[in-house]
Amino acid sequence: MKKSKMMILAVAATLGVSVFSGCGARVEDPGEPPAEVISGKSADAENDAVQGEDSADRDRTDNGDEILADAVSVRIGRDGTDEWNIDMYHNDAVLTMLDYLSDSALLFPTYTYEEEDGFVAQSVRGNYTRDDEVTIADVKTGELYLFSGGQLRFYFKDIEGADITATPIGYYTDTEGLTEAVQKAYTSNLDDTWGVDVYFWITKILE
């Protein structure tokens, strides 16, 4: 019993350093978690980190907003192998999130999957202002938004007439196959012991 409690504490500590505020499992006794959940790194972690660019590697959008190009790298699903890069906006919310991330691959759970509304979501750690909130009529595949209350949503579908009010966080630079990758990860994870809908491996690239 003591060993089991220590294992649970180790998991909580690992997920606690992440940008996601790990929610409780949906069962009382989920048993011993996989090794990568405890360590927060994949078995081949030395190959996971993507060679990053420094803060000078930034672009600007057409309206002049500063972009942190290829800020993070993502693999979708616990066994995902494809790498997806995300450009992030240079705002206070993004900088706070990046402070929680590591340049080693970290395992992040999402506990909300909405097929019809086209997003996965999880609450995130940190104190965030609403100064950068905007109203978005139509959401595009690959976009990420932070909502009041700290919910971070990743949209894996185009949603017309979404009419959301949120802080833009960033977007996947390549969206080909993105919808299918999230749907596959969700389907393969339906019997997850920890009640997670979709796992993501996230690596910070920017220094």
Short mmCIF file of C-alpha atoms in Angstrom, two decimals:
data_model
loop_
_atom_site.label_atom_id
_atom_site.label_comp_id
_atom_site.label_asym_id
_atom_site.label_seq_id
_atom_site.Cartn_x
_atom_site.Cartn_y
_atom_site.Cartn_z
CA MET A 1 0.00 0.00 0.00
CA LYS A 2 2.83 2.39 0.87
CA LYS A 3 4.52 1.66 -2.45
CA SER A 4 1.25 2.31 -4.28
CA LYS A 5 0.83 5.68 -2.56
CA MET A 6 4.39 6.68 -3.43
CA MET A 7 3.74 5.76 -7.07
CA ILE A 8 0.62 7.94 -7.19
CA LEU A 9 2.56 10.84 -5.66
CA ALA A 10 5.25 10.40 -8.32
CA VAL A 11 2.65 10.66 -11.06
CA ALA A 12 1.10 13.76 -9.51
CA ALA A 13 4.50 15.42 -9.28
CA THR A 14 5.29 14.63 -12.92
CA LEU A 15 2.04 15.96 -14.30
CA GLY A 16 2.12 18.91 -11.91
CA VAL A 17 5.06 20.52 -13.70
CA SER A 18 3.16 20.51 -16.95
CA VAL A 19 1.07 23.26 -18.41
CA PHE A 20 -1.92 20.98 -18.01
CA SER A 21 -3.34 20.68 -14.52
CA GLY A 22 -3.76 16.90 -14.45
CA CYS A 23 -7.31 16.04 -13.46
CA GLY A 24 -8.06 13.04 -11.28
CA ALA A 25 -8.53 9.64 -12.83
CA ARG A 26 -12.09 8.46 -13.40
CA VAL A 27 -11.59 5.34 -11.30
CA GLU A 28 -10.57 5.14 -7.65
CA ASP A 29 -7.69 2.71 -8.11
CA PRO A 30 -6.22 2.92 -11.63
CA GLY A 31 -3.29 0.68 -10.69
CA GLU A 32 0.35 1.23 -11.53
CA PRO A 33 0.81 3.73 -14.39
CA PRO A 34 3.12 3.14 -17.37
CA ALA A 35 6.78 4.02 -16.87
CA GLU A 36 6.59 6.98 -19.24
CA VAL A 37 3.79 8.53 -17.19
CA ILE A 38 5.94 8.34 -14.07
CA SER A 39 9.07 9.71 -15.74
CA GLY A 40 7.32 12.20 -18.00
CA LYS A 41 9.62 11.13 -20.81
CA SER A 42 9.40 8.60 -23.61
CA ALA A 43 11.62 5.55 -23.72
CA ASP A 44 13.67 7.16 -26.49
CA ALA A 45 13.65 10.63 -24.93
CA GLU A 46 17.12 11.39 -26.24
CA ASN A 47 15.66 11.34 -29.75
CA ASP A 48 12.47 13.22 -28.88
CA ALA A 49 13.86 16.70 -28.41
CA VAL A 50 13.77 18.76 -31.59
CA GLN A 51 16.72 21.01 -32.24
CA GLY A 52 15.29 24.41 -31.41
CA GLU A 53 15.63 27.90 -32.66
CA ASP A 54 16.37 30.77 -30.34
CA SER A 55 14.06 33.69 -29.73
CA ALA A 56 15.36 35.41 -32.86
CA ASP A 57 13.51 32.83 -34.97
CA ARG A 58 10.28 34.80 -35.13
CA ASP A 59 8.02 35.90 -37.90
CA ARG A 60 5.14 38.34 -38.06
CA THR A 61 1.61 37.91 -39.25
CA ASP A 62 0.12 40.15 -41.90
CA ASN A 63 -1.39 42.37 -39.21
CA GLY A 64 1.96 42.84 -37.46
CA ASP A 65 1.49 40.43 -34.54
CA GLU A 66 4.72 38.79 -33.51
CA ILE A 67 4.91 35.01 -33.96
CA LEU A 68 7.10 32.53 -32.08
CA ALA A 69 7.86 30.23 -34.99
CA ASP A 70 7.92 26.50 -34.22
CA ALA A 71 7.61 27.22 -30.51
CA VAL A 72 6.72 23.63 -29.59
CA SER A 73 6.70 20.21 -31.18
CA VAL A 74 3.82 17.79 -30.63
CA ARG A 75 3.16 14.09 -31.10
CA ILE A 76 -0.49 13.02 -30.95
CA GLY A 77 -1.31 9.88 -28.98
CA ARG A 78 0.80 8.02 -26.45
CA ASP A 79 2.31 5.93 -29.25
CA GLY A 80 2.38 8.73 -31.81
CA THR A 81 5.49 9.09 -33.94
CA ASP A 82 4.64 11.96 -36.30
CA GLU A 83 5.95 15.37 -35.24
CA TRP A 84 3.74 18.45 -35.59
CA ASN A 85 5.12 21.96 -35.05
CA ILE A 86 3.11 24.81 -33.56
CA ASP A 87 3.65 28.52 -34.13
CA MET A 88 2.55 30.54 -31.10
CA TYR A 89 1.55 34.17 -30.66
CA HIS A 90 3.76 36.44 -28.61
CA ASN A 91 1.37 37.31 -25.78
CA ASP A 92 1.36 36.98 -22.01
CA ALA A 93 -0.68 33.78 -21.99
CA VAL A 94 1.72 32.02 -24.33
CA LEU A 95 4.79 33.15 -22.41
CA THR A 96 3.26 31.82 -19.19
CA MET A 97 2.55 28.46 -20.81
CA LEU A 98 6.04 28.18 -22.24
CA ASP A 99 7.48 28.72 -18.77
CA TYR A 100 5.84 25.46 -17.69
CA LEU A 101 7.25 23.43 -20.58
CA SER A 102 10.54 21.58 -20.91
CA ASP A 103 12.85 20.87 -23.84
CA SER A 104 12.32 17.18 -23.10
CA ALA A 105 9.20 15.41 -24.34
CA LEU A 106 6.49 15.61 -21.67
CA LEU A 107 3.30 13.57 -21.65
CA PHE A 108 0.12 15.66 -21.44
CA PRO A 109 -3.39 14.27 -20.93
CA THR A 110 -6.59 15.88 -22.20
CA TYR A 111 -9.85 14.92 -20.55
CA THR A 112 -12.35 16.59 -22.87
CA TYR A 113 -12.99 15.37 -26.42
CA GLU A 114 -15.82 17.00 -28.37
CA GLU A 115 -16.27 15.37 -31.78
CA GLU A 116 -19.16 17.56 -32.96
CA ASP A 117 -17.54 20.82 -31.81
CA GLY A 118 -14.17 19.67 -33.08
CA PHE A 119 -11.87 20.19 -30.11
CA VAL A 120 -9.98 18.56 -27.28
CA ALA A 121 -9.45 20.55 -24.09
CA GLN A 122 -7.88 20.67 -20.67
CA SER A 123 -7.48 23.25 -17.92
CA VAL A 124 -4.03 24.80 -17.76
CA ARG A 125 -1.93 26.06 -14.90
CA GLY A 126 -1.07 29.71 -14.41
CA ASN A 127 -2.70 33.09 -13.93
CA TYR A 128 -3.93 34.58 -17.19
CA THR A 129 -5.33 37.98 -18.06
CA ARG A 130 -8.07 38.41 -20.63
CA ASP A 131 -6.38 41.41 -22.25
CA ASP A 132 -5.72 39.55 -25.52
CA GLU A 133 -9.19 38.04 -25.91
CA VAL A 134 -10.88 38.37 -29.28
CA THR A 135 -14.12 37.12 -30.80
CA ILE A 136 -13.68 34.50 -33.52
CA ALA A 137 -16.56 33.69 -35.85
CA ASP A 138 -15.08 30.68 -37.65
CA VAL A 139 -12.42 28.41 -36.17
CA LYS A 140 -9.88 26.65 -38.38
CA THR A 141 -8.30 23.22 -38.02
CA GLY A 142 -5.12 23.34 -35.95
CA GLU A 143 -5.89 26.51 -33.97
CA LEU A 144 -5.47 26.75 -30.20
CA TYR A 145 -7.37 29.12 -27.89
CA LEU A 146 -7.38 29.85 -24.16
CA PHE A 147 -10.81 30.48 -22.65
CA SER A 148 -11.71 32.31 -19.47
CA GLY A 149 -11.39 29.90 -16.59
CA GLY A 150 -8.14 28.52 -17.99
CA GLN A 151 -9.45 25.99 -20.50
CA LEU A 152 -7.09 25.45 -23.43
CA ARG A 153 -8.74 24.13 -26.57
CA PHE A 154 -7.09 22.59 -29.61
CA TYR A 155 -9.45 22.52 -32.59
CA PHE A 156 -8.93 19.55 -34.89
CA LYS A 157 -11.74 20.54 -37.28
CA ASP A 158 -12.95 23.64 -39.12
CA ILE A 159 -15.96 24.94 -37.19
CA GLU A 160 -18.05 27.56 -38.97
CA GLY A 161 -20.16 29.81 -36.76
CA ALA A 162 -18.21 28.87 -33.62
CA ASP A 163 -18.50 32.46 -32.34
CA ILE A 164 -16.01 32.01 -29.50
CA THR A 165 -14.39 34.63 -27.31
CA ALA A 166 -10.91 33.55 -26.28
CA THR A 167 -7.20 34.35 -26.35
CA PRO A 168 -5.42 33.08 -29.49
CA ILE A 169 -2.52 30.82 -28.51
CA GLY A 170 -1.18 29.47 -31.78
CA TYR A 171 -1.73 27.05 -34.63
CA TYR A 172 -0.29 23.88 -36.14
CA THR A 173 1.89 24.79 -39.10
CA ASP A 174 0.78 21.70 -41.02
CA THR A 175 -2.82 20.49 -40.79
CA GLU A 176 -2.77 17.66 -43.32
CA GLY A 177 -3.96 14.52 -41.56
CA LEU A 178 -4.42 16.36 -38.27
CA THR A 179 -8.12 15.60 -37.86
CA GLU A 180 -7.59 11.91 -38.51
CA ALA A 181 -4.64 11.76 -36.11
CA VAL A 182 -6.70 13.14 -33.19
CA GLN A 183 -9.67 10.91 -33.97
CA LYS A 184 -7.42 7.84 -34.16
CA ALA A 185 -5.71 8.73 -30.87
CA TYR A 186 -9.08 9.13 -29.18
CA THR A 187 -10.45 5.84 -30.50
CA SER A 188 -7.35 3.90 -29.51
CA ASN A 189 -7.49 5.39 -26.02
CA LEU A 190 -11.12 4.62 -25.16
CA ASP A 191 -10.15 2.03 -22.55
CA ASP A 192 -7.51 4.22 -20.90
CA THR A 193 -7.23 3.32 -17.23
CA TRP A 194 -6.67 6.93 -16.24
CA GLY A 195 -9.74 8.26 -18.05
CA VAL A 196 -7.70 10.32 -20.51
CA ASP A 197 -9.34 11.04 -23.88
CA VAL A 198 -6.21 11.92 -25.89
CA TYR A 199 -2.55 12.00 -24.88
CA PHE A 200 -0.04 14.44 -26.37
CA TRP A 201 3.75 14.49 -26.18
CA ILE A 202 4.90 18.12 -26.09
CA THR A 203 8.45 19.44 -26.44
CA LYS A 204 9.42 23.09 -26.13
CA ILE A 205 11.70 24.09 -29.01
CA LEU A 206 12.28 27.77 -28.26
CA GLU A 207 15.08 28.55 -25.82
#
